[in-house]
Amino acid sequence: MSGDPAMSTTLIVHASIVTAEEVITNGWLLMQGGRIERIGRMEDGLPEGTKSLERIDAQGGWLVPGFVDVHVHGGAGHDFMDADQAGLDEITRFHANHGTTSILATSLTASRDELTEVLRRVAEYRSRPMPHAQVVGVHFEGPFINPKWKGAQNPDYILPPQKEWLAEWVREFPGLIKIQTLAPESEGALEYIEQLARNGIVPSCGHTDASYDEVIAAADRGLRHAVHTFNAMKPLHHREPGTVGAVLTDDRIMAEVISDGHHVHAGAIKLIARAKGPDKVILVTDAMAAAGMPDGDNYDLGGLPVVMKCGVARLKESGNLAGSTLTMISAFRHMVRAVGVSVSDASKMASGNPARQIGIDRETGSLQAGKRADVLLLDADLELKQVWIGGKRHTEE
């Protein structure tokens, strides 16, 4: 075998393996050359040629696909808005240690030049082998949002959609932007949504005061995603269902949720899960730089001062929630323990659905022979025991 750990062969036995189709109890999974080679059942015997391999005994624990976080601003004291290459390593290292194997570098509302610089730095980072969670693209959250629902976004940079900006970004950084979040009621938003869709970018609603009818009209033009459902959007009312009502009832729209016990009550998450079904919910962290850091008042988000107390980040001035300090493994566990979804459905929400939404599901997002070996080993209590990214065992160092 090659000495390259990314090309090594790993056999995991006695695991409950969550595939896209079923849960294989007492199964085995073989990783080779950075890919999932085969999956089988212990009762049917192990694959030929693996007798001499060192085996990892899952002891009845779970194997699930690596998490795909499509909405994350930073972590470990760094923010995607200004992180250099070393900072990007720290963000991706931190989130990989908590089960994220693919990540979208998510921006904040900022100037055109600052957003272009995010694309430049991410493109440069992706041009070389990435040692931790794989940065698979960029999620632009803003700046084309509604100031009424700005949340923790900087109001100085909010403006209507600018089609020429998008044309330049697509020309200079083709395929890099995967999602862009905007307010569908903004002037020119419907045409901008069409432009996003034509360029293979998922149009998303968020930080919006859009009515039910405005969201449906946007979905008719290509809107397919909603960021942090319930947070920073027009709420549900029985005579005006609002943004939330449209997101919950339109099957064309995938619904993100921040499952941390702070942003959305577990009962409201149950409503999302029941309304959308297991194939239309996406777990995200919305994590900011303070994730993984101690409490304090020395943080900022998009240039706005942030205070973190008991792990909850809020803007110093307004008290608005300022992103989160959530990790994907914690979001996953909260869905199972507090919300009551099955492990297999939580896995879809944390891995399969986001991978499908941004078009990387042929490569990752589920445990299937031929796909990249992005694999998590959890014990029976859903505590994370080990992470493999492209077949390489990830260490916390």
Coordinates of C-alpha atoms in Angstrom, one line a residue:
M1 CA 0.0 0.0 0.0
S2 CA 1.1 3.6 -0.6
G3 CA 2.5 5.5 2.3
D4 CA 0.3 8.4 1.5
P5 CA -2.4 8.4 4.3
A6 CA -4.9 9.8 1.8
M7 CA -4.4 6.7 -0.4
S8 CA -4.4 4.2 2.5
T9 CA -7.0 1.4 2.9
T10 CA -9.3 1.4 5.9
L11 CA -11.8 -1.2 7.0
I12 CA -14.5 -0.3 9.6
V13 CA -16.5 -3.2 11.0
H14 CA -19.5 -3.7 13.3
A15 CA -21.2 -0.4 12.4
S16 CA -24.7 0.8 11.8
I17 CA -24.1 2.4 8.4
V18 CA -26.5 5.1 7.3
T19 CA -26.7 5.1 3.5
A20 CA -29.1 7.1 1.4
E21 CA -31.5 4.1 1.1
E22 CA -31.3 2.3 4.4
V23 CA -29.5 1.7 7.7
I24 CA -27.3 -1.4 7.5
T25 CA -27.0 -2.8 11.0
N26 CA -23.7 -4.7 11.8
G27 CA -22.1 -3.6 8.6
W28 CA -18.7 -2.9 7.2
L29 CA -17.2 -0.2 5.1
L30 CA -14.0 -0.3 3.1
M31 CA -12.2 2.9 2.1
Q32 CA -9.4 2.8 -0.5
G33 CA -7.6 5.4 -2.5
G34 CA -9.6 8.2 -1.0
R35 CA -12.9 6.6 -2.1
I36 CA -15.5 4.4 -0.6
E37 CA -14.7 1.0 -2.1
R38 CA -17.5 -1.2 -0.8
I39 CA -20.2 -1.5 1.9
G40 CA -21.5 -4.7 3.2
R41 CA -23.0 -6.7 6.0
M42 CA -20.9 -8.7 8.5
E43 CA -23.2 -11.7 8.2
D44 CA -22.3 -11.9 4.5
G45 CA -18.5 -11.9 5.2
L46 CA -15.8 -9.4 4.7
P47 CA -14.4 -8.5 1.2
E48 CA -11.6 -10.6 -0.2
G49 CA -8.1 -9.4 0.3
T50 CA -8.8 -7.6 3.6
K51 CA -7.9 -10.3 6.0
S52 CA -4.5 -8.7 6.8
L53 CA -5.9 -5.2 7.1
E54 CA -6.1 -3.4 10.4
R55 CA -9.7 -3.2 11.3
I56 CA -11.5 -0.4 13.2
D57 CA -14.2 -1.8 15.3
A58 CA -17.2 0.6 15.5
Q59 CA -18.6 -1.4 18.4
G60 CA -22.1 -0.9 17.2
G61 CA -21.7 2.8 16.6
W62 CA -22.8 4.8 13.6
L63 CA -21.2 5.5 10.3
V64 CA -22.7 8.6 8.6
P65 CA -21.5 10.8 5.7
G66 CA -19.4 13.8 6.5
F67 CA -21.5 17.0 7.1
V68 CA -21.9 19.6 4.4
D69 CA -22.3 23.1 6.0
V70 CA -23.6 25.6 3.4
H71 CA -23.9 28.5 5.7
V72 CA -20.9 29.2 8.0
H73 CA -19.0 32.5 8.5
G74 CA -16.0 31.3 10.4
G75 CA -14.7 29.8 13.6
A76 CA -11.6 29.5 15.8
G77 CA -11.3 33.3 15.9
H78 CA -11.3 33.8 12.2
D79 CA -13.9 35.0 9.7
F80 CA -14.2 34.1 6.0
M81 CA -14.5 37.9 5.2
D82 CA -10.9 38.6 6.0
A83 CA -9.1 35.3 6.8
D84 CA -5.8 34.8 5.1
Q85 CA -4.6 31.3 4.1
A86 CA -3.6 30.4 7.6
G87 CA -6.9 31.7 8.9
L88 CA -8.8 29.6 6.4
D89 CA -6.8 26.5 7.6
E90 CA -7.9 27.3 11.2
I91 CA -11.6 27.7 10.2
T92 CA -11.6 24.5 8.2
R93 CA -9.6 22.6 10.9
F94 CA -12.0 23.6 13.6
H95 CA -15.1 22.6 11.7
A96 CA -13.6 19.4 10.5
N97 CA -12.9 18.5 14.1
H98 CA -16.7 18.6 14.6
G99 CA -17.7 16.6 11.6
T100 CA -17.8 19.1 8.7
T101 CA -16.1 17.7 5.6
S102 CA -17.4 20.2 3.0
I103 CA -18.0 23.8 3.6
L104 CA -19.3 27.0 1.8
A105 CA -17.3 30.1 2.8
T106 CA -20.1 32.4 3.7
S107 CA -19.9 36.2 3.4
L108 CA -21.6 39.1 5.2
T109 CA -23.1 42.2 3.7
A110 CA -20.1 44.2 2.6
S111 CA -18.7 46.4 -0.2
R112 CA -18.3 45.1 -3.7
D113 CA -14.5 45.2 -3.3
E114 CA -14.6 43.2 -0.1
L115 CA -16.9 40.5 -1.6
T116 CA -14.7 40.2 -4.6
E117 CA -11.7 39.8 -2.3
V118 CA -13.5 36.9 -0.6
L119 CA -13.8 35.2 -3.9
R120 CA -10.2 35.8 -4.7
R121 CA -8.9 34.4 -1.5
V122 CA -11.2 31.3 -1.6
A123 CA -10.2 30.7 -5.2
E124 CA -6.5 30.8 -4.2
Y125 CA -7.1 28.5 -1.3
R126 CA -8.9 26.0 -3.5
S127 CA -6.0 26.0 -6.0
R128 CA -3.9 23.8 -3.7
P129 CA -4.7 20.7 -1.6
M130 CA -6.9 21.6 1.4
P131 CA -5.8 19.7 4.5
H132 CA -9.1 20.0 6.5
A133 CA -12.8 20.5 5.6
Q134 CA -13.0 21.1 1.8
V135 CA -14.0 24.6 0.8
V136 CA -16.3 23.8 -2.1
G137 CA -17.5 27.3 -2.9
V138 CA -18.9 30.5 -1.6
H139 CA -22.3 31.5 -0.2
F140 CA -22.9 35.3 -0.5
E141 CA -25.3 36.2 2.3
G142 CA -26.3 39.7 1.1
P143 CA -25.7 42.5 0.4
F144 CA -29.0 42.7 -1.4
I145 CA -31.3 42.3 1.7
N146 CA -34.0 44.3 3.5
P147 CA -32.6 46.6 6.2
K148 CA -35.8 46.0 8.2
W149 CA -34.5 42.4 8.8
K150 CA -30.8 43.1 8.7
G151 CA -30.2 41.0 11.9
A152 CA -26.4 41.1 12.4
Q153 CA -25.7 42.4 8.9
N154 CA -24.0 45.8 8.4
P155 CA -26.7 48.3 7.2
D156 CA -24.1 50.6 5.6
Y157 CA -23.7 48.2 2.7
I158 CA -27.3 47.1 2.0
L159 CA -28.5 48.0 -1.5
P160 CA -30.7 46.6 -4.3
P161 CA -29.4 43.8 -6.5
Q162 CA -26.6 44.8 -8.9
K163 CA -26.6 42.6 -12.0
E164 CA -23.3 43.9 -13.2
W165 CA -21.6 42.8 -10.0
L166 CA -22.8 39.3 -10.6
A167 CA -21.8 39.3 -14.2
E168 CA -18.2 40.3 -13.2
W169 CA -18.1 37.7 -10.4
V170 CA -19.3 34.9 -12.7
R171 CA -16.8 35.9 -15.4
E172 CA -13.8 36.2 -13.0
F173 CA -14.6 33.3 -10.7
P174 CA -16.7 30.8 -12.7
G175 CA -18.5 28.2 -10.6
L176 CA -17.3 29.5 -7.3
I177 CA -20.5 31.1 -6.0
K178 CA -22.9 28.3 -5.0
I179 CA -25.7 30.3 -3.2
Q180 CA -26.6 33.9 -2.9
T181 CA -29.1 35.2 -0.3
L182 CA -31.2 38.2 -1.0
A183 CA -34.6 39.8 -0.3
P184 CA -37.0 38.9 -3.1
E185 CA -39.0 42.1 -2.6
S186 CA -36.0 44.3 -3.5
E187 CA -36.1 46.4 -6.6
G188 CA -34.9 44.2 -9.5
A189 CA -34.7 41.0 -7.4
L190 CA -36.8 38.8 -9.7
E191 CA -34.5 39.5 -12.7
Y192 CA -31.5 39.0 -10.5
I193 CA -32.9 35.6 -9.3
E194 CA -33.2 34.6 -12.9
Q195 CA -29.6 35.7 -13.5
L196 CA -28.4 33.6 -10.6
A197 CA -30.3 30.5 -11.8
R198 CA -28.9 30.9 -15.3
N199 CA -25.4 30.8 -13.9
G200 CA -26.0 27.7 -11.8
I201 CA -26.1 29.7 -8.5
V202 CA -28.9 28.7 -6.0
P203 CA -31.1 31.8 -5.3
S204 CA -31.9 32.1 -1.7
C205 CA -34.3 34.3 0.4
G206 CA -33.3 35.7 3.7
H207 CA -33.2 38.9 5.7
T208 CA -36.4 39.7 4.0
D209 CA -39.9 41.2 4.5
A210 CA -41.3 39.4 1.5
S211 CA -45.0 38.5 1.6
Y212 CA -46.2 35.0 0.8
D213 CA -47.1 36.0 -2.7
E214 CA -43.7 37.7 -3.3
V215 CA -41.8 34.6 -2.3
I216 CA -44.0 32.4 -4.5
A217 CA -43.4 34.8 -7.4
A218 CA -39.6 34.5 -6.7
A219 CA -39.9 30.7 -6.7
D220 CA -41.5 30.9 -10.1
R221 CA -38.4 32.7 -11.3
G222 CA -35.9 30.3 -9.7
L223 CA -35.8 30.8 -5.9
R224 CA -34.8 27.5 -4.3
H225 CA -33.4 28.1 -0.8
A226 CA -34.2 29.9 2.4
V227 CA -31.5 30.8 5.0
H228 CA -32.0 30.2 8.7
T229 CA -35.8 29.7 8.5
F230 CA -37.8 31.7 11.0
N231 CA -34.8 34.0 11.7
A232 CA -34.7 37.5 10.1
M233 CA -37.7 37.0 7.8
K234 CA -41.4 38.0 7.8
P235 CA -43.1 35.7 10.2
L236 CA -46.1 33.4 9.8
H237 CA -49.6 34.9 10.3
H238 CA -52.9 33.3 9.5
R239 CA -54.0 36.1 7.3
E240 CA -50.6 36.8 5.8
P241 CA -48.4 33.7 5.8
G242 CA -45.4 35.8 5.1
T243 CA -42.0 34.6 4.1
V244 CA -42.1 31.7 6.6
G245 CA -45.5 30.5 5.3
A246 CA -44.2 30.4 1.7
V247 CA -41.0 28.6 2.7
L248 CA -42.8 26.0 4.7
T249 CA -45.4 25.2 2.0
D250 CA -43.5 25.6 -1.3
D251 CA -41.9 22.3 -2.2
R252 CA -39.4 24.0 -4.5
I253 CA -37.7 25.7 -1.6
M254 CA -35.1 24.0 0.7
A255 CA -35.3 25.3 4.3
E256 CA -32.1 25.9 6.3
V257 CA -32.5 25.7 10.1
I258 CA -30.0 26.6 12.9
S259 CA -30.6 23.7 15.3
D260 CA -28.9 25.0 18.4
G261 CA -31.7 25.5 20.9
H262 CA -31.3 29.3 20.8
H263 CA -32.2 30.5 17.3
V264 CA -35.4 28.4 16.9
H265 CA -37.4 26.5 19.5
A266 CA -37.4 22.8 19.1
G267 CA -41.2 22.9 18.6
A268 CA -40.8 25.3 15.6
I269 CA -38.1 23.0 14.2
K270 CA -40.5 20.1 14.4
L271 CA -42.9 22.3 12.3
I272 CA -40.2 22.8 9.7
A273 CA -39.4 19.1 9.6
R274 CA -43.0 18.1 9.3
A275 CA -43.9 20.7 6.7
K276 CA -40.9 20.2 4.5
G277 CA -40.2 16.5 5.0
P278 CA -36.7 15.0 5.5
D279 CA -35.6 15.7 2.0
K280 CA -36.1 19.5 2.1
V281 CA -34.5 20.6 5.4
I282 CA -30.8 21.6 5.6
L283 CA -28.9 21.9 8.9
V284 CA -26.5 24.8 9.0
T285 CA -24.3 26.3 11.8
D286 CA -24.3 30.0 10.7
A287 CA -21.1 29.9 12.9
M288 CA -19.1 33.0 13.3
A289 CA -15.5 33.6 14.4
A290 CA -16.3 33.1 18.1
A291 CA -17.2 29.5 17.5
G292 CA -14.8 27.4 19.5
M293 CA -13.6 30.4 21.5
P294 CA -14.1 31.6 25.1
D295 CA -16.8 34.0 26.2
G296 CA -16.0 37.7 25.9
D297 CA -16.7 41.0 24.3
N298 CA -13.8 41.2 21.9
Y299 CA -15.5 39.7 18.8
D300 CA -17.0 41.3 15.8
L301 CA -19.2 40.3 12.8
G302 CA -18.9 42.3 9.7
G303 CA -17.3 45.1 11.6
L304 CA -20.1 45.1 14.2
P305 CA -19.0 44.5 17.9
V306 CA -20.2 41.2 19.3
V307 CA -20.5 39.9 22.9
M308 CA -20.5 36.2 23.6
K309 CA -22.0 34.9 26.8
C310 CA -22.5 31.3 27.7
G311 CA -21.7 30.5 24.1
V312 CA -24.4 32.7 22.6
A313 CA -23.2 35.6 20.4
R314 CA -25.1 38.8 20.2
L315 CA -24.5 42.3 18.8
K316 CA -23.2 44.6 21.5
E317 CA -25.5 47.5 20.5
S318 CA -28.8 45.9 19.5
G319 CA -28.6 42.5 21.3
N320 CA -29.5 40.7 18.0
L321 CA -28.2 37.2 17.6
A322 CA -24.9 37.4 15.7
G323 CA -24.6 34.2 13.9
S324 CA -23.9 31.2 16.2
T325 CA -21.2 29.2 17.8
L326 CA -22.8 26.0 16.7
T327 CA -21.0 23.0 15.2
M328 CA -22.6 20.5 12.8
I329 CA -22.3 17.6 15.2
S330 CA -24.1 19.5 17.9
A331 CA -26.8 20.5 15.3
F332 CA -27.1 16.9 14.3
R333 CA -27.5 15.7 17.9
H334 CA -30.1 18.4 18.7
M335 CA -32.2 17.3 15.8
V336 CA -32.2 13.7 17.1
R337 CA -32.4 14.3 20.8
A338 CA -34.6 17.5 21.1
V339 CA -36.5 17.5 17.9
G340 CA -37.0 13.8 17.6
V341 CA -36.0 13.0 14.0
S342 CA -34.3 9.7 13.2
V343 CA -30.6 9.4 12.8
S344 CA -31.0 8.7 9.1
D345 CA -33.2 11.8 8.5
A346 CA -30.8 14.0 10.5
S347 CA -28.1 12.6 8.2
K348 CA -30.0 13.7 5.1
M349 CA -30.5 17.1 6.6
A350 CA -26.8 17.5 7.5
S351 CA -25.2 15.9 4.5
G352 CA -27.3 14.6 1.6
N353 CA -29.7 17.5 1.2
P354 CA -27.0 20.3 1.3
A355 CA -24.8 18.3 -1.1
R356 CA -27.7 17.9 -3.5
Q357 CA -28.6 21.6 -3.2
I358 CA -25.2 22.8 -4.3
G359 CA -24.6 20.1 -6.9
I360 CA -21.8 18.1 -5.2
D361 CA -23.9 15.0 -4.4
R362 CA -22.2 12.9 -7.1
E363 CA -19.0 13.4 -5.1
T364 CA -20.0 13.5 -1.5
G365 CA -23.0 13.7 0.9
S366 CA -23.9 10.1 1.2
L367 CA -22.1 6.8 1.9
Q368 CA -22.0 5.0 -1.5
A369 CA -19.3 3.1 -3.3
G370 CA -17.3 5.4 -5.6
K371 CA -17.9 8.5 -3.7
R372 CA -15.3 10.5 -1.8
A373 CA -14.6 8.8 1.5
D374 CA -16.0 11.6 3.7
V375 CA -17.0 9.5 6.7
L376 CA -17.9 10.0 10.3
L377 CA -17.8 7.4 13.1
L378 CA -20.1 8.2 16.0
D379 CA -20.7 6.1 19.1
A380 CA -24.1 4.8 20.1
D381 CA -24.7 8.1 21.9
L382 CA -23.9 10.1 18.8
E383 CA -20.6 11.4 20.2
L384 CA -18.1 12.0 17.3
K385 CA -15.2 9.6 17.5
Q386 CA -13.4 9.9 14.2
V387 CA -13.5 11.9 10.9
W388 CA -12.2 10.8 7.5
I389 CA -12.0 13.4 4.7
G390 CA -11.2 11.9 1.3
G391 CA -10.2 8.7 3.1
K392 CA -7.6 10.5 5.2
R393 CA -8.1 10.3 9.0
H394 CA -8.4 13.8 10.3
T395 CA -6.6 14.7 13.5
E396 CA -7.4 17.6 15.8
E397 CA -3.8 18.9 15.8

